[in-house]
Amino acid sequence: MDESAHTVHVAVVDGSGRQVAACGDGGLVTFPRSSSKPVQALPLALAAPELPADELAVACASHAGTPEHLAVVERLLARSGSTVNDLRCGTHPPFDPDAAAALIRRGERPTSLHHNCSGKHAGMLLACALNGWPRDGYTDPGHPLQRRIRALHAELGQAELQQVVVGTDGCSVPAFALPLHAAARTFAALAQPSGEYAGALERIFRAMTAHPFLVAGPGRLDTTLMPLVPGLVAKMGAEAFYGLGLRSTPHGPLGVAFKIMDGGERARPHVALAVLEALGIPVTPEMRALAPAPLHNWAGREVGTVRVELQLREV
Amino acid sequence: MDESAHTVHVAVVDGSGRQVAACGDGGLVTFPRSSSKPVQALPLALAAPELPADELAVACASHAGTPEHLAVVERLLARSGSTVNDLRCGTHPPFDPDAAAALIRRGERPTSLHHNCSGKHAGMLLACALNGWPRDGYTDPGHPLQRRIRALHAELGQAELQQVVVGTDGCSVPAFALPLHAAARTFAALAQPSGEYAGALERIFRAMTAHPFLVAGPGRLDTTLMPLVPGLVAKMGAEAFYGLGLRSTPHGPLGVAFKIMDGGERARPHVALAVLEALGIPVTPEMRALAPAPLHNWAGREVGTVRVELQLREV
């Protein structure tokens, strides 16, 4: 008996940006949320070609707020002469339960450094400094940095600027909505960098894949999945969005974006593995373990399972 | 722009059990999960007519594991000469963040007492003792207590026994699936008790409505909603199920059950208020505050809203 169900829409594009497969509506206009972070980090990568890879990785991260993450964010912040007080992301407890418990044990409150987007914000502050843009108002849609990021979404997504809808993200910077296939193109651009941004896109790809821990954190999907699939760059977004760039598949380099319509994050690893398998990527037992199908209750008893019905059709 | 969407099915029955309204599929067969707890507590209420109301309330609870909850569960456990070691519900940290943080600060691990179902299990152990049923195996589908509870689901739901599907719940007792309108009838039975169980059903109604804190916990929907709606008994279930018994509406006593198909718990308060409003219950500002429609991010900025489109049709 089925108890609950999630609906997913998927778009797959090739290295040239042509949509080659879809499930549901590949043209669904929706917000990649944090799956936009590689694009949001592109002005930084362009302005700071010598930036250490770990700092570029944390600028692309939805990090878990462990001490390792915070140390890299602080190093990145210092490069623009900024401090935690310049961050406009807000504050939440670390995603990592151990890091959150450690704060509680020490009687400390989380700061903006613990916010999963603090690396992105630190990177934005440095991009402003290096481009001579004002630090004030760096989260405003009209700020030169945010206008640049919107234009990059359109350019890499092969979309019209007007198609890139402006919302507000959980960390107060603009969130940009675009068709799923356009979001997939931004990941294809990481999988097969070309054109004027090729060098910066390559550095972002290498930073994220060399530092998967910094991109997310202990037990989180980006961190655990990337090392298991050669040539994969992956970035989760809120409300169950996922972007994947695949350098090496039987079909050549591919970009993938999917959205689980109800925002059900728990479905993401299951859908991700089904998509990878459909694209000819071998799914190993280590990968399968990231999306456990038999479900166990608090007493350790098996109580159900998860079934994925993915119909990826060529388009 | 819509970012995410949830789908809901609703069934409404009158005091006689006749289905009077629905949204989507009122006959959807699904698991009420913890919304079954009032039915699961009926053998206890029948066997222990003098049980204090707070203990009966915690037997119907998905509690938050605060010290107040634990004290009542321990009192109920002791009545059958049982201890925490007899509980078969498993262990998870308290749902209440303050209670969970207090455990961490004291360097303690949660026990089965903290499990949200520990009151139900303590009540089951007492029901076994009072009926002369073995304590061993009280969670097995073939145990006399569980067979009795399955039969009560059929009887109160006006369904055939074969329609009541047996699964395993998160706390290892059987979870019983039945059509939504049948689950709604179990709540109509609380709203308008009649027949041979009238006295016990009335005691359950009074216990839950007199002790809404014990039924859930700080800030949780059952706890906050029941005191705001005269004559309402409400019980949440996992995977976004909700059961409501309404003693006083313009249409007389009603029973309601709804299921959000993807298990998205966050939609529950929004749907609950929309259903109450559709049934002629005035929705006050205090009630509206339980389902905040403008959404704010971690920095306190408004970033979106929630819209409910409920089409409750007469059937």
XYZ file of C-alpha atoms in Angstrom:
630
model
C 0.000 0.000 0.000
C 1.353 3.395 -0.981
C 1.258 5.832 1.933
C 2.716 9.033 0.462
C 3.876 10.178 -2.980
C 6.078 12.903 -4.447
C 5.986 14.279 -7.993
C 9.172 15.257 -9.824
C 10.050 17.174 -12.988
C 13.445 16.602 -14.622
C 15.338 18.228 -17.497
C 18.536 16.867 -19.066
C 20.658 18.895 -21.532
C 23.803 17.986 -23.438
C 27.095 19.868 -23.510
C 25.766 22.267 -26.134
C 22.723 23.040 -24.006
C 20.226 21.128 -26.135
C 17.509 19.459 -24.047
C 17.867 15.728 -24.680
C 15.561 14.164 -22.078
C 12.861 15.075 -19.585
C 10.459 13.634 -17.065
C 7.265 15.610 -16.500
C 7.707 19.234 -17.569
C 11.329 20.030 -18.477
C 10.280 23.637 -19.039
C 8.854 24.137 -15.552
C 9.825 27.600 -14.324
C 11.002 27.305 -10.750
C 13.642 28.493 -8.290
C 16.929 26.559 -8.135
C 17.493 28.276 -4.792
C 20.936 27.188 -3.541
C 21.506 25.195 -6.721
C 22.233 28.661 -8.157
C 25.332 29.000 -5.979
C 27.872 27.988 -8.647
C 26.452 30.759 -10.867
C 26.365 33.171 -7.920
C 30.060 32.414 -7.332
C 31.053 33.055 -10.944
C 31.708 36.816 -10.515
C 33.996 35.894 -7.601
C 35.827 33.219 -9.619
C 36.277 35.687 -12.482
C 37.578 38.480 -10.220
C 39.818 36.283 -8.035
C 41.514 33.737 -10.294
C 44.080 32.879 -7.580
C 41.521 32.235 -4.820
C 42.291 28.977 -2.979
C 39.976 26.175 -4.053
C 38.626 25.557 -0.555
C 37.427 29.162 -0.305
C 35.809 28.983 -3.746
C 34.128 25.718 -2.702
C 32.667 27.258 0.455
C 31.411 30.208 -1.634
C 29.362 27.609 -3.591
C 28.205 25.811 -0.432
C 25.137 25.227 1.635
C 27.388 24.272 4.488
C 26.582 22.492 7.714
C 28.207 24.968 10.096
C 30.982 22.705 11.408
C 34.203 24.276 12.711
C 35.928 23.253 9.415
C 33.355 25.197 7.402
C 33.544 28.237 9.656
C 37.344 28.431 9.454
C 37.254 28.618 5.646
C 34.400 31.144 5.634
C 36.327 33.361 8.063
C 39.422 33.203 5.846
C 37.327 34.191 2.816
C 35.620 37.000 4.749
C 38.956 38.457 5.837
C 40.117 38.836 2.213
C 37.698 41.735 1.729
C 38.368 43.170 5.175
C 34.880 42.028 6.197
C 33.643 40.473 9.422
C 30.633 38.489 10.524
C 28.859 41.827 11.064
C 28.919 42.499 7.324
C 27.012 39.295 6.521
C 23.344 39.882 5.632
C 22.315 36.199 5.466
C 20.629 36.028 8.861
C 21.238 33.350 11.476
C 20.180 29.756 12.055
C 21.646 26.864 14.078
C 24.194 24.702 12.237
C 22.613 22.038 9.998
C 25.060 19.507 11.431
C 23.499 18.029 14.599
C 26.874 17.573 16.298
C 27.862 21.174 15.605
C 24.463 22.360 16.844
C 24.767 20.246 20.008
C 28.289 21.559 20.639
C 26.965 25.141 20.570
C 24.237 24.209 23.054
C 26.745 22.502 25.355
C 28.936 25.617 25.336
C 25.906 27.828 25.981
C 26.575 29.762 22.770
C 24.138 31.139 20.223
C 24.640 30.668 16.480
C 25.925 33.638 14.492
C 25.598 34.498 10.796
C 28.783 32.464 10.246
C 26.761 29.304 10.993
C 24.161 30.164 8.322
C 24.516 27.651 5.501
C 24.951 30.539 3.019
C 27.672 32.438 4.916
C 30.341 31.282 2.443
C 28.302 32.572 -0.483
C 27.854 35.911 1.256
C 31.558 36.131 2.139
C 32.337 35.440 -1.519
C 29.869 38.111 -2.635
C 31.544 40.661 -0.341
C 34.927 39.833 -1.889
C 33.503 39.995 -5.433
C 32.184 43.489 -4.614
C 35.541 44.607 -3.225
C 37.482 43.312 -6.238
C 35.042 44.860 -8.744
C 34.895 48.197 -6.957
C 31.187 47.757 -6.214
C 29.763 49.080 -2.932
C 29.562 46.591 -0.064
C 26.398 48.318 1.137
C 23.259 46.814 -0.293
C 25.070 43.832 -1.833
C 21.893 41.719 -1.374
C 19.604 44.155 -3.242
C 18.261 43.093 -6.660
C 19.438 46.429 -8.091
C 23.044 46.080 -6.836
C 25.600 45.616 -9.654
C 26.591 42.174 -8.305
C 23.032 40.868 -8.264
C 22.295 42.311 -11.705
C 25.419 40.574 -12.972
C 24.335 37.258 -11.397
C 20.892 37.545 -12.978
C 22.482 38.181 -16.386
C 24.756 35.154 -15.894
C 21.731 32.951 -15.196
C 20.230 34.060 -18.510
C 23.507 33.715 -20.409
C 24.522 30.288 -19.073
C 20.890 29.113 -19.177
C 20.488 30.256 -22.809
C 17.378 32.142 -21.726
C 16.109 35.693 -22.203
C 16.848 38.003 -19.269
C 13.090 38.570 -18.902
C 12.629 34.814 -18.348
C 14.761 35.009 -15.197
C 12.220 35.831 -12.474
C 13.470 37.674 -9.383
C 12.391 36.491 -5.917
C 14.035 36.697 -2.480
C 15.955 33.770 -1.075
C 16.153 32.486 2.486
C 19.408 34.395 2.942
C 17.956 37.671 1.545
C 19.827 37.778 -1.794
C 17.710 37.526 -4.951
C 16.583 34.019 -5.894
C 16.263 33.615 -9.650
C 13.617 31.366 -11.180
C 14.135 29.955 -14.673
C 12.987 26.961 -16.710
C 14.359 23.601 -15.526
C 16.216 23.078 -18.803
C 17.887 26.484 -18.366
C 19.003 25.543 -14.855
C 20.298 22.256 -16.290
C 22.382 24.303 -18.770
C 24.140 26.104 -15.914
C 25.300 22.661 -14.727
C 26.209 21.549 -18.260
C 28.409 24.669 -18.341
C 30.288 23.299 -15.313
C 30.502 19.837 -16.876
C 31.891 21.191 -20.154
C 33.216 24.733 -19.667
C 33.556 26.791 -22.828
C 33.447 30.395 -23.985
C 34.649 33.437 -22.088
C 33.913 31.960 -18.626
C 35.579 28.590 -19.310
C 38.513 29.168 -16.942
C 36.356 30.365 -14.038
C 33.767 27.590 -14.580
C 36.578 25.019 -14.577
C 37.924 26.413 -11.290
C 34.445 26.200 -9.750
C 34.052 22.609 -10.967
C 37.454 21.660 -9.545
C 36.867 23.484 -6.248
C 33.512 21.806 -5.615
C 34.643 18.319 -6.621
C 37.956 18.598 -4.737
C 36.217 19.817 -1.557
C 32.861 18.018 -1.397
C 32.851 18.264 2.400
C 32.966 22.048 2.245
C 30.069 22.180 -0.257
C 27.635 20.606 2.244
C 28.747 18.589 5.291
C 28.673 15.312 7.196
C 26.231 12.848 5.645
C 24.742 15.431 3.257
C 24.035 14.366 -0.318
C 26.404 16.633 -2.296
C 29.252 15.647 0.014
C 28.612 11.924 -0.137
C 27.554 11.603 -3.797
C 30.229 13.630 -5.625
C 33.187 11.431 -4.588
C 31.313 8.316 -5.739
C 30.670 9.472 -9.324
C 33.736 10.490 -11.332
C 33.197 13.849 -13.030
C 30.054 14.740 -11.087
C 29.424 18.201 -9.675
C 26.181 18.461 -7.685
C 24.453 21.173 -5.698
C 21.258 20.912 -3.663
C 18.727 23.725 -3.459
C 15.944 24.363 -0.955
C 12.455 23.041 -1.666
C 13.971 19.856 -3.122
C 15.737 21.253 -6.163
C 18.827 19.486 -7.503
C 21.395 20.434 -10.122
C 23.980 17.974 -11.466
C 26.777 18.391 -13.979
C 28.155 15.148 -15.440
C 31.484 15.284 -17.216
C 31.532 11.669 -18.276
C 28.461 9.697 -19.385
C 27.803 7.352 -22.337
C 26.031 10.371 -23.882
C 28.921 12.793 -23.291
C 28.808 15.671 -20.811
C 25.319 16.405 -19.455
C 23.560 18.927 -17.259
C 20.580 17.881 -15.131
C 18.081 19.792 -13.022
C 15.114 18.420 -11.134
C 12.475 19.741 -8.790
C 10.326 17.701 -6.417
C 7.085 19.637 -6.574
C 6.073 19.545 -2.921
C 9.560 20.475 -1.714
C 9.998 17.014 -0.146
C 13.741 16.867 0.403
C 13.664 13.197 1.423
C 12.880 12.177 -2.166
C 16.011 13.833 -3.592
C 18.597 11.042 -3.160
C 16.144 8.476 -4.554
C 15.404 10.583 -7.627
C 19.079 11.460 -8.097
C 20.111 7.802 -8.256
C 17.253 6.948 -10.616
C 18.274 9.795 -12.939
C 21.947 8.797 -12.876
C 21.016 5.191 -13.631
C 18.758 6.265 -16.506
C 21.672 8.260 -17.942
C 23.925 5.220 -17.961
C 25.934 5.930 -14.794
C 26.601 2.684 -12.885
C 24.905 2.849 -9.497
C 27.183 1.157 -6.980
C 26.169 -0.236 -3.576
C 27.913 2.768 -1.951
C 25.678 5.083 -3.978
C 22.598 2.965 -3.243
C 23.316 3.353 0.476
C 22.695 7.109 0.144
C 19.032 6.418 -0.663
C 18.038 3.528 1.604
C 14.902 1.917 0.219
C 13.748 -0.216 3.152
C 12.565 2.192 5.848
C 13.193 1.378 9.493
C 11.385 2.796 12.503
C 12.807 4.134 15.775
C 12.958 0.601 17.145
C 14.960 -0.550 14.110
C 12.100 -2.553 12.536
C 11.551 -2.498 8.779
C 8.226 -0.756 8.212
C 8.124 0.066 4.503
C 10.098 0.898 1.428
C 10.629 3.616 -1.197
C 9.830 3.063 -4.848
C 10.882 5.396 -7.695
C 8.974 5.434 -10.963
C 11.051 7.603 -13.258
C 10.146 7.816 -16.915
C 12.909 9.792 -18.564
C 11.860 10.312 -22.185
C 13.965 11.646 -25.028
C 12.889 15.067 -26.283
C 5.071 32.471 -8.920
C 4.241 29.174 -7.236
C 7.352 27.412 -5.947
C 5.973 24.228 -4.349
C 2.559 22.579 -4.040
C 0.878 19.972 -1.854
C -2.195 17.882 -2.704
C -4.805 17.029 -0.074
C -7.752 14.645 0.202
C -10.483 15.374 2.761
C -13.532 13.476 4.026
C -16.264 14.939 6.244
C -18.949 12.788 7.922
C -21.917 13.751 10.087
C -22.793 12.421 13.531
C -24.433 9.334 12.030
C -21.330 8.587 9.973
C -22.779 9.617 6.619
C -20.178 11.246 4.355
C -21.442 14.763 3.713
C -18.497 16.470 2.009
C -15.140 15.718 0.426
C -12.214 17.269 -1.376
C -10.350 15.002 -3.760
C -10.939 11.351 -2.899
C -12.857 10.936 0.363
C -12.497 7.175 -0.020
C -8.693 7.212 -0.200
C -7.352 4.264 1.792
C -4.444 5.484 3.893
C -2.849 5.229 7.318
C -4.085 7.637 10.010
C -0.891 6.756 11.909
C -1.030 8.599 15.251
C -4.480 9.947 14.413
C -5.552 6.403 15.405
C -4.480 7.002 18.991
C -7.954 7.803 20.360
C -9.151 4.437 18.969
C -6.016 2.713 20.267
C -6.790 4.132 23.732
C -10.404 2.897 23.713
C -9.639 -0.546 25.243
C -7.816 1.311 28.037
C -10.706 3.741 28.587
C -13.157 0.809 28.679
C -11.050 -1.195 31.134
C -10.088 1.708 33.410
C -13.149 3.953 33.786
C -11.596 5.740 36.797
C -8.266 6.553 35.087
C -7.297 10.203 35.703
C -7.965 12.345 32.634
C -4.341 13.462 32.283
C -3.165 9.855 31.994
C -5.865 9.063 29.432
C -4.827 12.181 27.484
C -1.174 11.137 27.375
C -2.255 7.663 26.210
C -3.799 9.446 23.182
C -0.758 11.677 22.678
C 2.110 12.223 20.290
C 3.870 14.071 23.046
C 6.883 16.348 22.873
C 8.927 14.698 25.614
C 8.897 17.575 28.102
C 9.286 16.807 31.822
C 5.511 17.368 32.237
C 4.767 14.681 29.663
C 7.265 12.247 31.129
C 5.849 12.597 34.647
C 2.357 11.613 33.476
C 3.671 8.723 31.349
C 5.637 7.372 34.333
C 2.526 7.548 36.526
C 0.534 5.640 33.876
C 3.324 3.059 33.449
C 3.459 2.389 37.181
C -0.251 1.441 37.273
C 0.534 -1.820 35.483
C 3.750 -2.381 37.426
C 5.664 -1.589 34.238
C 8.845 0.403 33.722
C 10.583 2.097 30.821
C 12.162 -1.291 30.027
C 8.756 -2.711 29.116
C 8.155 -0.067 26.423
C 8.634 -1.383 22.873
C 8.269 1.984 21.094
C 11.969 2.615 20.502
C 13.791 5.838 21.277
C 14.136 9.271 19.706
C 15.108 12.699 21.071
C 12.220 14.794 22.439
C 10.261 16.652 19.747
C 10.409 19.766 21.932
C 13.640 21.636 21.104
C 14.033 22.934 24.660
C 13.602 19.456 26.128
C 16.062 18.057 23.573
C 18.597 20.806 24.352
C 18.222 20.193 28.102
C 19.131 16.523 27.592
C 22.225 17.535 25.589
C 23.281 20.047 28.251
C 22.985 17.366 30.933
C 24.942 14.914 28.770
C 22.015 12.472 28.845
C 20.645 10.242 26.100
C 16.927 9.984 25.364
C 15.081 6.893 26.607
C 11.885 5.243 25.376
C 10.027 7.570 27.759
C 10.906 10.471 25.443
C 9.412 8.699 22.405
C 6.281 10.579 21.374
C 4.262 7.339 21.642
C 5.412 6.321 25.134
C 2.058 7.318 26.651
C 0.195 5.145 24.155
C 2.473 2.218 24.950
C 2.100 2.752 28.702
C -1.668 2.769 28.204
C -1.496 -0.415 26.134
C 0.474 -2.145 28.901
C -2.219 -1.156 31.421
C -5.010 -2.284 29.084
C -3.297 -5.678 28.825
C -2.937 -5.960 32.601
C -6.587 -5.045 33.230
C -7.885 -7.433 30.563
C -5.662 -10.317 31.640
C -3.821 -10.291 28.316
C -0.090 -11.093 28.240
C 2.268 -8.141 28.390
C 4.703 -9.987 26.151
C 4.173 -9.324 22.487
C 1.704 -6.489 23.097
C 2.845 -4.840 19.836
C 2.247 -7.927 17.641
C -0.665 -7.812 15.168
C -1.892 -11.162 16.544
C -1.956 -10.020 20.194
C -5.501 -9.788 21.637
C -5.076 -6.034 22.252
C -4.071 -5.286 18.662
C -6.814 -7.515 17.265
C -9.284 -5.619 19.451
C -7.961 -2.263 18.208
C -8.256 -3.388 14.584
C -11.852 -4.475 15.182
C -12.612 -1.104 16.824
C -11.294 0.719 13.743
C -13.724 -1.285 11.602
C -16.626 -0.848 14.005
C -16.226 2.888 14.639
C -15.303 3.460 10.975
C -18.388 1.532 9.771
C -16.069 -0.535 7.596
C -15.562 -4.244 7.018
C -12.726 -5.755 9.051
C -11.033 -6.785 5.774
C -10.955 -3.111 4.731
C -8.683 -2.323 7.681
C -5.188 -2.933 6.291
C -2.427 -3.867 8.762
C 0.981 -2.155 8.539
C 3.665 -1.404 11.121
C 3.909 2.018 12.724
C 6.974 4.029 13.680
C 6.593 2.764 17.253
C 6.258 -0.908 16.174
C 2.559 -1.426 16.959
C 0.271 -2.162 13.990
C -0.755 0.855 11.931
C -4.221 0.403 10.436
C -5.102 1.862 7.046
C -8.717 2.570 6.191
C -10.708 4.855 3.891
C -10.575 8.549 4.817
C -14.319 8.653 5.469
C -13.941 5.710 7.874
C -11.174 7.529 9.759
C -13.444 10.596 9.842
C -16.142 8.409 11.483
C -13.782 7.547 14.346
C -13.584 11.288 15.060
C -17.344 11.754 14.629
C -17.670 9.048 17.310
C -15.681 11.293 19.661
C -17.725 14.349 18.672
C -21.035 12.564 19.277
C -20.480 9.436 21.403
C -23.246 6.837 21.218
C -23.728 3.087 21.533
C -21.901 0.726 23.849
C -18.660 2.783 23.877
C -20.370 6.126 24.533
C -19.021 6.519 28.069
C -15.433 5.657 27.165
C -15.505 7.827 24.023
C -16.806 10.730 26.100
C -13.982 10.276 28.627
C -11.425 10.285 25.787
C -12.966 13.443 24.317
C -12.914 15.166 27.700
C -9.383 14.017 28.526
C -7.921 15.262 25.232
C -9.772 18.582 25.265
C -9.073 19.208 28.968
C -5.335 18.436 28.536
C -4.362 19.708 25.090
C -0.768 20.256 26.245
C -0.378 16.588 27.099
C -1.748 15.498 23.686
C 1.144 17.180 21.836
C 3.319 19.938 23.347
C 4.634 23.493 23.167
C 3.617 25.171 19.907
C 2.279 21.958 18.349
C -0.977 22.133 16.413
C -3.263 19.877 18.504
C -2.195 21.750 21.642
C -2.692 25.221 20.217
C -5.803 24.594 18.085
C -8.081 22.659 20.448
C -8.409 25.438 23.058
C -9.352 27.929 20.318
C -12.305 25.954 18.905
C -15.051 25.014 21.368
C -15.954 21.345 21.066
C -12.957 20.403 18.898
C -10.912 17.269 19.457
C -7.948 16.964 17.080
C -5.122 14.488 16.616
C -2.207 14.689 14.198
C -0.750 11.634 12.500
C 2.598 11.108 10.776
C 2.893 11.715 7.047
C 0.564 14.710 7.357
C -2.650 12.994 8.389
C -5.184 14.893 10.497
C -8.328 13.817 12.319
C -10.813 16.300 13.800
C -14.012 15.789 15.757
C -16.318 18.811 15.933
C -19.051 18.816 18.526
C -20.604 22.094 17.500
C -20.924 23.302 13.903
C -23.796 24.845 11.924
C -24.212 21.340 10.447
C -24.253 19.558 13.819
C -21.469 17.263 15.055
C -18.943 16.329 12.349
C -15.920 14.102 11.901
C -13.121 15.115 9.533
C -10.040 13.325 8.232
C -7.518 14.600 5.739
C -4.254 13.412 4.253
C -1.641 15.567 2.527
C -0.435 13.165 -0.119
C 3.296 13.865 -0.004
C 3.423 13.766 3.792
C 4.203 17.504 3.937
C 3.459 18.322 7.564
C 3.874 22.068 7.024
C 0.639 22.176 5.013
C -1.464 20.754 7.850
C -2.340 23.930 9.798
C -3.221 25.750 6.564
C -5.517 22.951 5.406
C -7.034 22.550 8.879
C -8.083 26.213 9.028
C -9.460 26.109 5.486
C -11.533 23.026 6.341
C -12.832 24.554 9.577
C -13.775 27.742 7.736
C -15.545 25.749 4.994
C -17.546 23.959 7.709
C -18.783 27.232 9.179
C -16.380 27.528 12.127
C -15.330 31.167 12.624
C -11.568 31.464 12.094
C -10.243 33.976 14.600
C -6.948 35.882 14.387
C -5.543 33.584 17.112
C -6.349 30.583 14.919
C -4.968 32.308 11.819
C -1.676 32.829 13.676
C -1.212 29.035 13.781
C -0.872 28.988 9.981
C 1.128 32.118 9.129
C 0.632 32.902 5.455
C 3.431 35.395 4.792
C 6.704 33.460 5.007
C 9.795 35.111 6.508
C 13.410 34.098 6.005
C 16.189 33.711 8.579
C 16.876 37.427 8.385
C 13.208 38.211 9.112
C 12.385 39.371 5.570
C 9.074 38.450 3.935
C 9.912 36.145 1.031
C 6.614 34.566 0.015
C 3.205 33.405 1.119
C 1.002 30.311 1.409
C -2.231 29.947 -0.550
C -4.867 27.267 0.088
C -7.280 26.250 -2.652
C -9.784 23.980 -0.943
C -12.863 22.880 -2.835
C -15.019 21.043 -0.343
C -17.970 19.618 -2.279
C -21.121 18.057 -0.872
C -21.384 14.322 -1.520
